Coordinates of C-alpha atoms in Angstrom, one line a residue:
X1 CA -108.1 -23.5 -46.1
X2 CA -108.2 -27.0 -44.6
X3 CA -108.7 -27.7 -40.9
X4 CA -105.1 -28.9 -40.8
X5 CA -103.8 -25.7 -42.3
X6 CA -105.9 -23.5 -40.0
X7 CA -104.8 -25.4 -36.9
X8 CA -101.1 -25.7 -37.7
X9 CA -100.8 -22.0 -38.3
X10 CA -102.2 -21.2 -34.8
X11 CA -99.4 -23.0 -33.1
X12 CA -97.3 -20.0 -32.0
X13 CA -100.3 -18.5 -30.2
X14 CA -101.1 -21.9 -28.6
X15 CA -97.6 -22.4 -27.4
X16 CA -97.5 -18.9 -25.8
X17 CA -100.7 -19.6 -24.0
X18 CA -99.6 -23.0 -22.8
X19 CA -96.4 -21.5 -21.4
X20 CA -98.2 -18.8 -19.6
X21 CA -100.7 -21.3 -18.1
X22 CA -98.1 -23.9 -17.0
X23 CA -98.1 -22.7 -13.4
X24 CA -101.8 -23.5 -13.2
X25 CA -101.2 -27.1 -13.8
X26 CA -97.9 -27.6 -11.9
X27 CA -99.5 -29.5 -9.0
X28 CA -100.8 -32.3 -11.3
X29 CA -97.6 -32.6 -13.4
X30 CA -94.6 -34.6 -12.3
X31 CA -92.5 -33.2 -9.5
X32 CA -88.7 -33.3 -9.6
X33 CA -87.4 -36.7 -8.4
X34 CA -90.5 -38.7 -9.2
X35 CA -90.1 -41.8 -11.3
X36 CA -92.7 -41.5 -14.0
X37 CA -94.0 -42.9 -17.3
X38 CA -95.5 -40.9 -20.1
X39 CA -97.9 -42.7 -22.4
X40 CA -99.9 -42.0 -25.5
X41 CA -100.9 -43.4 -28.9
X42 CA -99.7 -42.4 -32.3
X43 CA -98.7 -38.7 -32.3
X44 CA -99.1 -38.6 -28.5
X45 CA -96.7 -41.5 -28.1
X46 CA -94.0 -39.6 -30.0
X47 CA -94.6 -36.5 -27.9
X48 CA -94.3 -38.7 -24.9
X49 CA -90.9 -39.9 -26.1
X50 CA -89.7 -36.4 -26.6
X51 CA -90.9 -35.3 -23.2
X52 CA -89.4 -38.3 -21.4
X53 CA -86.0 -37.6 -22.9
X54 CA -86.2 -34.0 -22.0
X55 CA -87.2 -34.7 -18.4
X56 CA -84.6 -37.4 -17.7
X57 CA -81.9 -35.4 -19.5
X58 CA -82.7 -32.4 -17.2
X59 CA -82.0 -34.6 -14.2
X60 CA -85.6 -34.5 -12.9
X61 CA -86.0 -38.2 -12.5
X62 CA -86.2 -41.5 -14.3
X63 CA -88.8 -41.1 -17.1
X64 CA -90.0 -43.7 -19.5
X65 CA -92.3 -43.4 -22.5
X66 CA -94.6 -46.1 -23.8
X67 CA -97.4 -46.7 -26.3
X68 CA -100.4 -47.0 -24.0
X69 CA -101.0 -50.6 -25.2
X70 CA -97.4 -51.6 -24.3
X71 CA -97.3 -50.3 -20.7
X72 CA -95.2 -52.6 -18.5
X73 CA -97.5 -53.3 -15.5
X74 CA -94.8 -55.0 -13.6
X75 CA -92.9 -51.7 -13.1
X76 CA -93.6 -49.2 -10.3
X77 CA -94.0 -45.5 -11.0
X78 CA -94.7 -42.6 -8.8
X79 CA -97.0 -41.1 -11.5
X80 CA -98.2 -41.9 -15.1
X81 CA -98.9 -39.1 -17.4
X82 CA -101.2 -39.8 -20.4
X83 CA -101.4 -37.6 -23.5
X84 CA -104.8 -37.8 -25.1
X85 CA -106.2 -35.1 -27.4
X86 CA -109.7 -36.6 -27.6
X87 CA -110.0 -38.2 -24.1
X88 CA -111.7 -41.2 -25.8
X89 CA -108.8 -43.4 -27.0
X90 CA -109.5 -47.0 -25.9
X91 CA -106.0 -48.0 -25.0
X92 CA -105.4 -44.9 -22.9
X93 CA -108.7 -45.2 -21.0
X94 CA -108.1 -48.9 -20.4
X95 CA -104.6 -48.2 -19.0
X96 CA -105.8 -45.3 -16.8
X97 CA -108.7 -47.5 -15.4
X98 CA -106.3 -50.3 -14.6
X99 CA -103.9 -48.0 -12.7
X100 CA -106.7 -46.2 -10.8
X101 CA -106.3 -46.7 -7.0
X102 CA -102.7 -47.8 -7.4
X103 CA -100.5 -45.4 -9.4
X104 CA -101.5 -41.7 -9.5
X105 CA -102.3 -40.6 -13.0
X106 CA -102.6 -37.3 -14.9
X107 CA -104.1 -36.9 -18.3
X108 CA -103.2 -33.9 -20.6
X109 CA -106.2 -33.5 -22.9
X110 CA -108.1 -31.1 -25.1
X111 CA -111.5 -32.2 -24.1
X112 CA -112.3 -32.7 -20.4
X113 CA -115.9 -33.6 -21.1
X114 CA -115.1 -37.2 -22.1
X115 CA -114.4 -40.5 -20.3
X116 CA -110.9 -39.4 -19.4
X117 CA -112.4 -37.1 -16.7
X118 CA -113.2 -40.2 -14.6
X119 CA -110.5 -42.5 -15.8
X120 CA -107.6 -40.2 -14.7
X121 CA -107.0 -38.9 -11.2
X122 CA -106.2 -35.4 -12.4
X123 CA -106.4 -33.4 -15.7
X124 CA -104.4 -30.7 -17.3
X125 CA -106.8 -29.2 -19.9
X126 CA -105.6 -27.5 -23.2
X127 CA -109.0 -27.0 -24.7
X128 CA -107.8 -23.9 -26.6
X129 CA -105.5 -26.3 -28.6
X130 CA -108.3 -28.8 -29.6
X131 CA -108.6 -29.7 -33.2
X132 CA -111.3 -30.6 -35.8
X133 CA -108.8 -32.4 -37.9
X134 CA -107.9 -36.1 -37.8
X135 CA -104.2 -35.2 -38.3
X136 CA -102.8 -33.8 -35.0
X137 CA -100.7 -30.7 -35.1
X138 CA -101.3 -28.0 -32.5
X139 CA -102.5 -30.1 -29.6
X140 CA -99.5 -32.3 -29.7
X141 CA -97.0 -29.5 -29.9
X142 CA -98.9 -27.5 -27.3
X143 CA -98.9 -30.4 -24.9
X144 CA -95.1 -30.8 -25.3
X145 CA -94.7 -27.0 -24.8
X146 CA -96.6 -27.3 -21.5
X147 CA -94.2 -30.0 -20.4
X148 CA -91.2 -28.2 -21.6
X149 CA -92.3 -25.1 -19.7
X150 CA -93.0 -27.2 -16.6
X151 CA -89.4 -28.5 -16.8
X152 CA -88.0 -25.0 -17.3
X153 CA -86.9 -25.9 -20.8
X154 CA -89.2 -23.8 -23.0
X155 CA -86.9 -21.2 -24.7
X156 CA -88.2 -17.7 -25.4
X157 CA -87.2 -18.2 -29.0
X158 CA -89.5 -21.2 -29.6
X159 CA -92.6 -19.1 -30.4
X160 CA -90.6 -16.7 -32.5
X161 CA -89.1 -19.6 -34.4
X162 CA -92.5 -21.1 -34.9
X163 CA -93.7 -17.9 -36.6
X164 CA -90.6 -18.0 -38.8
X165 CA -91.4 -21.6 -39.7
X166 CA -94.8 -20.4 -40.9
X167 CA -93.5 -17.4 -42.8
X168 CA -90.5 -18.6 -44.7
X169 CA -90.7 -20.6 -47.9
X170 CA -90.1 -24.4 -47.7
X171 CA -86.7 -25.5 -48.9
X172 CA -86.4 -25.5 -52.6
X173 CA -87.2 -28.8 -54.2
X174 CA -88.4 -30.6 -51.1
X175 CA -92.1 -30.8 -52.2
X176 CA -91.0 -32.7 -55.3
X177 CA -89.0 -35.4 -53.4
X178 CA -90.3 -38.9 -53.5
X179 CA -88.9 -40.1 -50.2
X180 CA -88.3 -38.3 -46.8
X181 CA -86.1 -39.3 -43.9
X182 CA -86.3 -37.4 -40.6
X183 CA -83.5 -37.6 -38.1
X184 CA -83.2 -36.5 -34.4
X185 CA -81.0 -36.8 -31.4
X186 CA -82.0 -37.1 -27.8
X187 CA -85.5 -35.6 -27.3
X188 CA -85.8 -34.8 -31.0
X189 CA -85.8 -38.5 -31.9
X190 CA -89.5 -38.4 -30.9
X191 CA -90.0 -35.3 -33.1
X192 CA -88.4 -37.1 -36.1
X193 CA -90.8 -40.0 -35.7
X194 CA -93.7 -37.6 -35.5
X195 CA -92.5 -35.8 -38.6
X196 CA -92.6 -39.1 -40.5
X197 CA -96.0 -39.9 -39.2
X198 CA -97.4 -36.5 -40.4
X199 CA -96.1 -37.1 -43.9
X200 CA -97.6 -40.6 -44.0
X201 CA -101.0 -39.5 -42.6
X202 CA -101.5 -36.3 -44.6
X203 CA -99.6 -37.0 -47.9
X204 CA -99.3 -40.8 -48.1
X205 CA -95.6 -40.2 -48.5
X206 CA -92.8 -42.7 -48.1
X207 CA -91.1 -41.6 -44.9
X208 CA -88.7 -43.0 -42.3
X209 CA -87.3 -41.7 -39.0
X210 CA -84.2 -42.6 -37.1
X211 CA -81.8 -41.4 -34.4
X212 CA -79.2 -39.4 -36.4
X213 CA -76.2 -41.6 -35.5
X214 CA -78.1 -44.7 -36.7
X215 CA -78.7 -43.3 -40.2
X216 CA -75.3 -44.4 -41.3
X217 CA -76.0 -48.0 -40.2
X218 CA -78.1 -48.9 -43.2
X219 CA -80.8 -46.3 -43.9
X220 CA -78.5 -44.0 -45.8
X221 CA -78.5 -46.6 -48.5
X222 CA -81.8 -45.3 -49.9
X223 CA -80.6 -41.7 -50.1
X224 CA -80.2 -40.6 -53.7
X225 CA -81.4 -37.8 -56.0
X226 CA -85.0 -37.2 -55.4
X227 CA -84.9 -38.0 -51.7
X228 CA -84.7 -35.7 -48.7
X229 CA -83.1 -36.0 -45.3
X230 CA -84.3 -33.5 -42.7
X231 CA -82.4 -33.0 -39.4
X232 CA -84.4 -31.8 -36.4
X233 CA -81.8 -30.3 -34.1
X234 CA -78.1 -30.4 -34.3
X235 CA -76.6 -32.8 -36.7
X236 CA -73.6 -35.1 -36.0
X237 CA -70.3 -34.0 -37.4
X238 CA -69.9 -34.9 -41.1
X239 CA -73.4 -36.2 -41.7
X240 CA -74.6 -33.3 -43.9
X241 CA -71.6 -33.8 -46.2
X242 CA -72.2 -37.5 -46.3
X243 CA -75.9 -37.2 -47.2
X244 CA -75.1 -34.5 -49.9
X245 CA -72.6 -37.0 -51.3
X246 CA -75.4 -39.4 -52.1
X247 CA -77.2 -36.8 -54.2
X248 CA -80.0 -36.4 -51.6
X249 CA -81.4 -33.1 -50.5
X250 CA -80.0 -32.3 -47.0
X251 CA -82.2 -30.0 -44.8
X252 CA -80.6 -28.6 -41.6
X253 CA -82.7 -27.8 -38.6
X254 CA -81.9 -24.1 -38.1
X255 CA -84.8 -23.4 -35.8
X256 CA -85.9 -24.7 -32.4
X257 CA -86.7 -28.4 -33.1
X258 CA -90.3 -28.0 -32.3
X259 CA -90.5 -25.1 -34.8
X260 CA -88.8 -27.4 -37.3
X261 CA -91.7 -29.8 -36.8
X262 CA -94.1 -26.9 -37.8
X263 CA -92.1 -26.7 -41.1
X264 CA -92.8 -30.4 -41.6
X265 CA -96.5 -29.8 -40.9
X266 CA -96.4 -27.3 -43.8
X267 CA -94.5 -29.8 -46.0
X268 CA -97.1 -32.5 -45.4
X269 CA -99.9 -30.2 -46.5
X270 CA -97.9 -29.0 -49.5
X271 CA -97.1 -32.6 -50.6
X272 CA -100.7 -33.6 -50.1
X273 CA -101.8 -30.7 -52.3
X274 CA -99.3 -31.7 -55.0
X275 CA -100.7 -35.2 -55.1
X276 CA -104.3 -34.1 -55.1
X277 CA -105.0 -35.3 -51.6
X278 CA -107.2 -33.8 -48.9
X279 CA -105.2 -33.8 -45.6
X280 CA -108.5 -33.5 -43.7
X281 CA -109.6 -36.9 -44.8
X282 CA -106.5 -39.2 -44.4
X283 CA -107.0 -42.7 -45.6
X284 CA -108.2 -45.3 -43.1
X285 CA -107.9 -43.0 -40.2
X286 CA -110.3 -41.5 -37.6
X287 CA -109.9 -38.7 -35.1
X288 CA -109.8 -41.2 -32.2
X289 CA -109.4 -45.0 -32.1
X290 CA -112.3 -46.3 -30.2
X291 CA -112.4 -50.1 -30.1
X292 CA -115.4 -52.3 -29.5
X293 CA -115.4 -54.1 -26.1

């Protein structure tokens, strides 16, 4: 078993623990009414997008999401939350250092014994969800579970659905597809982007991701036999029929959207195996991007 497989299969247990420990970190996470930004890089940026949409949609305050390198320093926030598995990513550390003494910051990390300890004002530590793999799975979804729980939006069914996602066979014919499109709405737009990233990282697959209503505005033109369109969350009316009409494989998101992402994790590993690739050694990637000064 690869590191990625071992880590992705432990997600239900990690989510359950994060949900149970959420009260421990409540004081360093955003309070209702605060205007906040959530930042990250790569996978963490897409989780930031999902968390921001959830928080603002729940009426808990204006919430933006940015890639750490694209943070708008002209805006004022009550708090900035950084998602960083390794605690060593250059763009995140640079941003936290620049904000120090001005805007309060919290970092959600898997490794507190890294430079993020001094760069951020406060830490929420999910060390039980740390990973050996380059390709992120359980840390990202566990961090989002922590934030969902903090918002009162973590459903009891999420962990059960994650176990279902690990146990049930993948949709018939999906591994053989040559192109994959992932769609989301609201907070699941970020999950769709993350699903596409996982497929590119682990399996070198041709993948795209869009808000579901945008799919009709051009991207559907690539849909045909041998392609797959996977919906994370509830689909817009009529979209499934329209995609099937192109000859593409339509996959409806029947589980909690975060559990649907677990199914995509499995797909990425399966496609990698079918192509003779090792998902633990993705091309041109390292576990953390650390730039020279």
